[in-house]
CSV table of C-alpha atoms in Angstrom, one decimal:
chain,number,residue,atom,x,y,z
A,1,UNK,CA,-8.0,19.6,-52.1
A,2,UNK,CA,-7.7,22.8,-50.7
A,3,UNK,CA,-4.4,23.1,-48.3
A,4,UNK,CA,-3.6,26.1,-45.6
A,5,UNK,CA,-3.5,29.4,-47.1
A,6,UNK,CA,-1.2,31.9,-45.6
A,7,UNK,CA,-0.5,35.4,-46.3
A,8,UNK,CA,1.6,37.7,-47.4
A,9,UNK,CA,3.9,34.7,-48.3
A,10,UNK,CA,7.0,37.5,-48.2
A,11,UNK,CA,7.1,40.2,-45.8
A,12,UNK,CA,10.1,43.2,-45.1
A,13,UNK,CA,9.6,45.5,-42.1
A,14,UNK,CA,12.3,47.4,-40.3
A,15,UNK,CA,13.4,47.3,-36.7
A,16,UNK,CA,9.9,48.6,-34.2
A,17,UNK,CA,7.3,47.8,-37.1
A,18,UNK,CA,4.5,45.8,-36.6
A,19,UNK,CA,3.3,42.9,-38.8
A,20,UNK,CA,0.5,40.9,-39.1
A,21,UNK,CA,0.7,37.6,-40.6
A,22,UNK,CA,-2.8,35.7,-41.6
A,23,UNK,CA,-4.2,32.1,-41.8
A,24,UNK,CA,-6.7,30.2,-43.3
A,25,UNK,CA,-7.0,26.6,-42.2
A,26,UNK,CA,-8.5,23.6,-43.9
A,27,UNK,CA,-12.2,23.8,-43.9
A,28,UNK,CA,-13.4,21.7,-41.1
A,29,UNK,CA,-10.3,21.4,-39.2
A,30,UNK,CA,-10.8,22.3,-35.6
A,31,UNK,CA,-7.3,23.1,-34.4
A,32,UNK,CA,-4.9,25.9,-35.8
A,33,UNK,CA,-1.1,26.1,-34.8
A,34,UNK,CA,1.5,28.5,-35.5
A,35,UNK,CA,5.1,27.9,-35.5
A,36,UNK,CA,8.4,30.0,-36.1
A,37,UNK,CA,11.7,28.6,-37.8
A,38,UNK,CA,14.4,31.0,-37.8
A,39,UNK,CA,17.3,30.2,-40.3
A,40,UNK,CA,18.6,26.6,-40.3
A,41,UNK,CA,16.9,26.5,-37.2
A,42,UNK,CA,13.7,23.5,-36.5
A,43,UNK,CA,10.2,24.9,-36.2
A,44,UNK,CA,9.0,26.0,-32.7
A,45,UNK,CA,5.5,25.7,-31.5
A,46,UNK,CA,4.2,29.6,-30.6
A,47,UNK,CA,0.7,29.5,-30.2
A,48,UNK,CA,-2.2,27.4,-30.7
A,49,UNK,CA,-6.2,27.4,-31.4
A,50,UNK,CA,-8.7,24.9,-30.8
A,51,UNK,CA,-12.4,26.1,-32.0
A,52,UNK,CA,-11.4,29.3,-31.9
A,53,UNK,CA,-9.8,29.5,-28.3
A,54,UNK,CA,-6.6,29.7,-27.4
A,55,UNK,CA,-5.6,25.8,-26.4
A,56,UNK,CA,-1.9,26.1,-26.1
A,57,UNK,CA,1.2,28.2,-25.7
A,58,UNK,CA,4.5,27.7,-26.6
A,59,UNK,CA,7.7,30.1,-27.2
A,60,UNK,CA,5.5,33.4,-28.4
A,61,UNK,CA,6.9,36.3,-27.6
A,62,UNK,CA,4.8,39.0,-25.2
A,63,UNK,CA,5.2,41.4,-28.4
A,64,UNK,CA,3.6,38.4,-30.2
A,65,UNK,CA,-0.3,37.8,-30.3
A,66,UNK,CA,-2.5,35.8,-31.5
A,67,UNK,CA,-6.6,35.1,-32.8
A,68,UNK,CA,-9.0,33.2,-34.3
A,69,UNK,CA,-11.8,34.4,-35.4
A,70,UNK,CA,-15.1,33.7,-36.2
A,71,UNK,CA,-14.9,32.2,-39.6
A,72,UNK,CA,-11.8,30.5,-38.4
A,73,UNK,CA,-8.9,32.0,-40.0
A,74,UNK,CA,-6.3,33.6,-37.8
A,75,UNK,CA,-4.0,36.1,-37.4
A,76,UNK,CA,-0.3,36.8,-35.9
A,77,UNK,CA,0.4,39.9,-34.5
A,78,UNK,CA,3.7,41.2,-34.0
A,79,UNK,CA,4.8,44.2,-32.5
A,80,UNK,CA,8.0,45.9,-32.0
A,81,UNK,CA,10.1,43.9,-34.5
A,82,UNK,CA,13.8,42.5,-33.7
A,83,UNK,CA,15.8,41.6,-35.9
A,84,UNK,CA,15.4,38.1,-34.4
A,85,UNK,CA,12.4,38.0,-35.5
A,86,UNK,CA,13.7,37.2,-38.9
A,87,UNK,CA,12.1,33.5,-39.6
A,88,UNK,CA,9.5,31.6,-41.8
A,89,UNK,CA,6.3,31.2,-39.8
A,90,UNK,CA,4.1,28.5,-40.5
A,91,UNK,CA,0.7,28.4,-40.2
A,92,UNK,CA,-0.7,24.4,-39.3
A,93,UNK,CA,-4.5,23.4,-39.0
A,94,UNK,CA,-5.8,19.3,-38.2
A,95,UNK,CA,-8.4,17.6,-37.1
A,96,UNK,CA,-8.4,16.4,-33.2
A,97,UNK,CA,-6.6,13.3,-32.8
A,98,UNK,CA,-9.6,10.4,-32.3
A,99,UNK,CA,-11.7,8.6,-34.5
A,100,UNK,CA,-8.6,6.7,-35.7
A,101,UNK,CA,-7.1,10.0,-37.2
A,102,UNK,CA,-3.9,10.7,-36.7
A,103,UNK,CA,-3.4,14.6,-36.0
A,104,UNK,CA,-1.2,14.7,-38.4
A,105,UNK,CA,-0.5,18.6,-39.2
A,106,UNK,CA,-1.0,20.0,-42.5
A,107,UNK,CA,1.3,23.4,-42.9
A,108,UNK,CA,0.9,25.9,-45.0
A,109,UNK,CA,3.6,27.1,-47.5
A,110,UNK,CA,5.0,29.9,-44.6
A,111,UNK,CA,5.1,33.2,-44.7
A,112,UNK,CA,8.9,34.5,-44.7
A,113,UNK,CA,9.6,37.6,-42.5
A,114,UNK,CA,12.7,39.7,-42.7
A,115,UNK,CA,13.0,42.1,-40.2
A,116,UNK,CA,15.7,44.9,-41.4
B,1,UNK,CA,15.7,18.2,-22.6
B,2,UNK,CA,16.0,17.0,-26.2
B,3,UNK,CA,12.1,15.1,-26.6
B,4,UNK,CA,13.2,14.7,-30.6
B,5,UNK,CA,17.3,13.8,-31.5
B,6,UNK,CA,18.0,13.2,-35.0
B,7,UNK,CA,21.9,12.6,-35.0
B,8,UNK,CA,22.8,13.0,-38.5
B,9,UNK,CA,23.2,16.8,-39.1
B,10,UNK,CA,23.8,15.6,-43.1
B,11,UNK,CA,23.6,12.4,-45.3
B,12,UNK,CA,24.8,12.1,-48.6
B,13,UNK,CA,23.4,9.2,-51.0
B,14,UNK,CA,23.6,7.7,-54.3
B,15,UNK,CA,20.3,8.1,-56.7
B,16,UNK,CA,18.4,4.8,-56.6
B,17,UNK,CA,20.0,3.3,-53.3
B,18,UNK,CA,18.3,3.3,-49.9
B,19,UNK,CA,19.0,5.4,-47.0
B,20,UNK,CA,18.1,5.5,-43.0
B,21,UNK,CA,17.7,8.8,-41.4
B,22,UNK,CA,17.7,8.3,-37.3
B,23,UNK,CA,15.4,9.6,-34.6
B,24,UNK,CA,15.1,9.0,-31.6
B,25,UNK,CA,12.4,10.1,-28.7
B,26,UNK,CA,12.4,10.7,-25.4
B,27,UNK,CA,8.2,10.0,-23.5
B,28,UNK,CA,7.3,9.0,-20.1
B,29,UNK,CA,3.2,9.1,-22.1
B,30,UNK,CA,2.4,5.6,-23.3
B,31,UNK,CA,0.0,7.7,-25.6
B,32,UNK,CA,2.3,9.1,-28.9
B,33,UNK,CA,2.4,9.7,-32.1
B,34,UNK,CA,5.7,10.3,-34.4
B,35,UNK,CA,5.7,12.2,-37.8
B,36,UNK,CA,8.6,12.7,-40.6
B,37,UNK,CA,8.0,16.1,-42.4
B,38,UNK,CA,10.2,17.0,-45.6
B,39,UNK,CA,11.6,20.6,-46.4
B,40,UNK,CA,12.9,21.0,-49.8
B,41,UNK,CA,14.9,24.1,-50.0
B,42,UNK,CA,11.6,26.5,-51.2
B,43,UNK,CA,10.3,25.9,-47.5
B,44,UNK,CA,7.0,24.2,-47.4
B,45,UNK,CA,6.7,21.3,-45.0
B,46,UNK,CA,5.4,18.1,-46.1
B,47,UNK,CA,3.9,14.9,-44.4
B,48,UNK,CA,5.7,11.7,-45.2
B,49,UNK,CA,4.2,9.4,-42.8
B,50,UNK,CA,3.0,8.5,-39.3
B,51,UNK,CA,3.4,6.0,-36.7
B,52,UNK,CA,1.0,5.6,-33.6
B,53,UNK,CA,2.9,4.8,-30.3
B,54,UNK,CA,0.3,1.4,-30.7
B,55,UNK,CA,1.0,0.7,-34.0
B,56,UNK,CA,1.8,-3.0,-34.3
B,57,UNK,CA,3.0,-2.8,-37.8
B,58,UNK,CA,5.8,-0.6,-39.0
B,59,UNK,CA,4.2,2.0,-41.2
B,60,UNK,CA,4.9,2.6,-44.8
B,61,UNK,CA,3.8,5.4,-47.5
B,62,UNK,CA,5.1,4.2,-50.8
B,63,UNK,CA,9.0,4.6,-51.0
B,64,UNK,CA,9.3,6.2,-47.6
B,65,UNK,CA,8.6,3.2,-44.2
B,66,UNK,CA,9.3,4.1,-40.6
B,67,UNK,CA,11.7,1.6,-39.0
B,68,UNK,CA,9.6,1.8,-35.4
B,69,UNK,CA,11.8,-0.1,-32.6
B,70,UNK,CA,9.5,1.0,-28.9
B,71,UNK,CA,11.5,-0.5,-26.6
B,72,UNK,CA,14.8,1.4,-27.9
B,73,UNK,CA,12.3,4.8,-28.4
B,74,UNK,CA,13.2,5.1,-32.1
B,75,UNK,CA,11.8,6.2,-35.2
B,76,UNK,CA,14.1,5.7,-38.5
B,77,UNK,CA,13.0,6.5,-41.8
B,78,UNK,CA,14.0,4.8,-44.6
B,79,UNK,CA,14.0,6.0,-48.2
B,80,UNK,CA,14.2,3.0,-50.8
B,81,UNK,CA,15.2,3.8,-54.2
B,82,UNK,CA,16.5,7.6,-53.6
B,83,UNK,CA,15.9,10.4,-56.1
B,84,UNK,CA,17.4,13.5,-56.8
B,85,UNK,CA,14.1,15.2,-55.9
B,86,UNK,CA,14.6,13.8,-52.2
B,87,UNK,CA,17.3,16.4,-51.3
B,88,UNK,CA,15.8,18.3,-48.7
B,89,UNK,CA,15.5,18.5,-44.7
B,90,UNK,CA,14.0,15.7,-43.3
B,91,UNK,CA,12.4,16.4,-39.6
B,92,UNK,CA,11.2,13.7,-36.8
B,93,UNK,CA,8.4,15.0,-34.7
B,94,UNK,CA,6.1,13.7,-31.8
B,95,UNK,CA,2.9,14.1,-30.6
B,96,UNK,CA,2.9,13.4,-26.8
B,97,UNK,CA,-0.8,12.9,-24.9
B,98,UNK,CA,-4.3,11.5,-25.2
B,99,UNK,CA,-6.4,13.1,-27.8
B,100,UNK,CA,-7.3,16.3,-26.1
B,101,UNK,CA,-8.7,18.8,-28.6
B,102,UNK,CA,-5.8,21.6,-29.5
B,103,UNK,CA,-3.0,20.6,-27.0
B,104,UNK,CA,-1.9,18.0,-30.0
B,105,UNK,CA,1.1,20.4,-31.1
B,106,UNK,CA,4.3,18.3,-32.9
B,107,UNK,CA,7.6,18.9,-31.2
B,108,UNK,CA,10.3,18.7,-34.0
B,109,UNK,CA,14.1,17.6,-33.8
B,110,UNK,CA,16.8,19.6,-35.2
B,111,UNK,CA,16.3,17.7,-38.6
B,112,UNK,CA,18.3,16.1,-41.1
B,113,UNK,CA,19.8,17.4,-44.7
B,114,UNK,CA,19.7,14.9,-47.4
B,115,UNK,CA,21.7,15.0,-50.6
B,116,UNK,CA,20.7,12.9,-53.1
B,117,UNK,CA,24.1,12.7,-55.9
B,118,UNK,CA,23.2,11.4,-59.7
């Protein structure tokens, strides 16, 4: 079955670069999340998408931004890097809870930034 | 405040015996949902199993069950017969709300590392 994609799955940029991290969610799934886990640290909700509009915010940075677009995959923008910035960011699609599903999220494998 | 506490920063257990990992939640929303995710040490995050806040049976997912207590607003998971490929992090999450389409993000707790020892 085909899982989240996420790319680059390794990324190095130095202090005031700008990356751009990407996402392509299940097909059919209607809601896309993105979270950031900095070392030994739990994941924390950024942003989210439903149907390709932004349905939630969480933690995200204003030097973060996010999209989806049209054929659903989405991207993370972020602009003048920290060294905080340092983390794994996962990409997460589902289904809307209803219809007896759960919303459980299905992550992708996480694309690992290190900011130098 | 804390909405996810999982007490147990690390666990150690013997291959082949059982171990609880603790969670516990914090909701004023009648309407929730709880999810364990594992972490081995490459990074992906993997489901392990659900339980709806109206679930009337405990849920299981082969070795893994969810020891679901409402009234005391916990969530343990319990690992039967433990393998060496269960070292990992282990994290609680919720889902708060009604079914609203995209305002369904998981809030984690600080997780739990699990050592399995042969």
């Amino acid at each position: 079955a085909a899982g989240v994609i996420q790319s680059p799955r390794h990324l190095i940029k130095e202090k005031r670069e700008t990356a751009t991290l990407k996402c392509y969610p299940i097909p059919r799934h209607d809601t896309v999340y993105w979270y950031q886990q900095g070392p030994g640290q739990d994941p924390q909700f950024l942003i989210s998408f439903y149907e390709k509009m932004q349905s939630d915010k969480g933690s995200i940075p204003d030097r973060f931004s996010a999209q989806q677009f049209s054929d659903y995959h989405s991207e993370l923008n972020m602009s003048s890097l920290e060294l905080g910035d340092s983390a794994l960011y996962f990409c997460a699609s589902s289904l809307s809870v209803g219809r007896g599903r759960t919303g459980e999220l299905f992550f992708g494998e996480g694309s690992r930034l290190t900011v130098l | 405040a804390q909405k996810i506490t999982q007490t147990q920063p690390g666990m150690f257990v013997q291959e082949k015996e059982a171990v609880t990992l603790d969670c516990t939640y914090d909701t004023s929303d009648p309407s929730y949902g709880l999810f364990w995710y594992k972490q081995p040490s490459s990074g992906e995050m993997i489901f392990l199993i659900y339980q709806g806040s109206y679930d009337q049976q405990n849920a299981t997912e082969g070795r893994y069950s969810l020891n679901f207590q409402k009234a005391r607003k916990s969530a343990n998971l319990v690992i039967s017969a433990s393998q060496l490929g269960d070292s990992a992090m282990y994290f609680c999450a919720m889902r708060e709300g009604p079914e609203q389409g995209g305002s369904e993000k998981l809030v984690f707790g600080k997780g739990t590392k699990l050592t399995v020892n042969p």
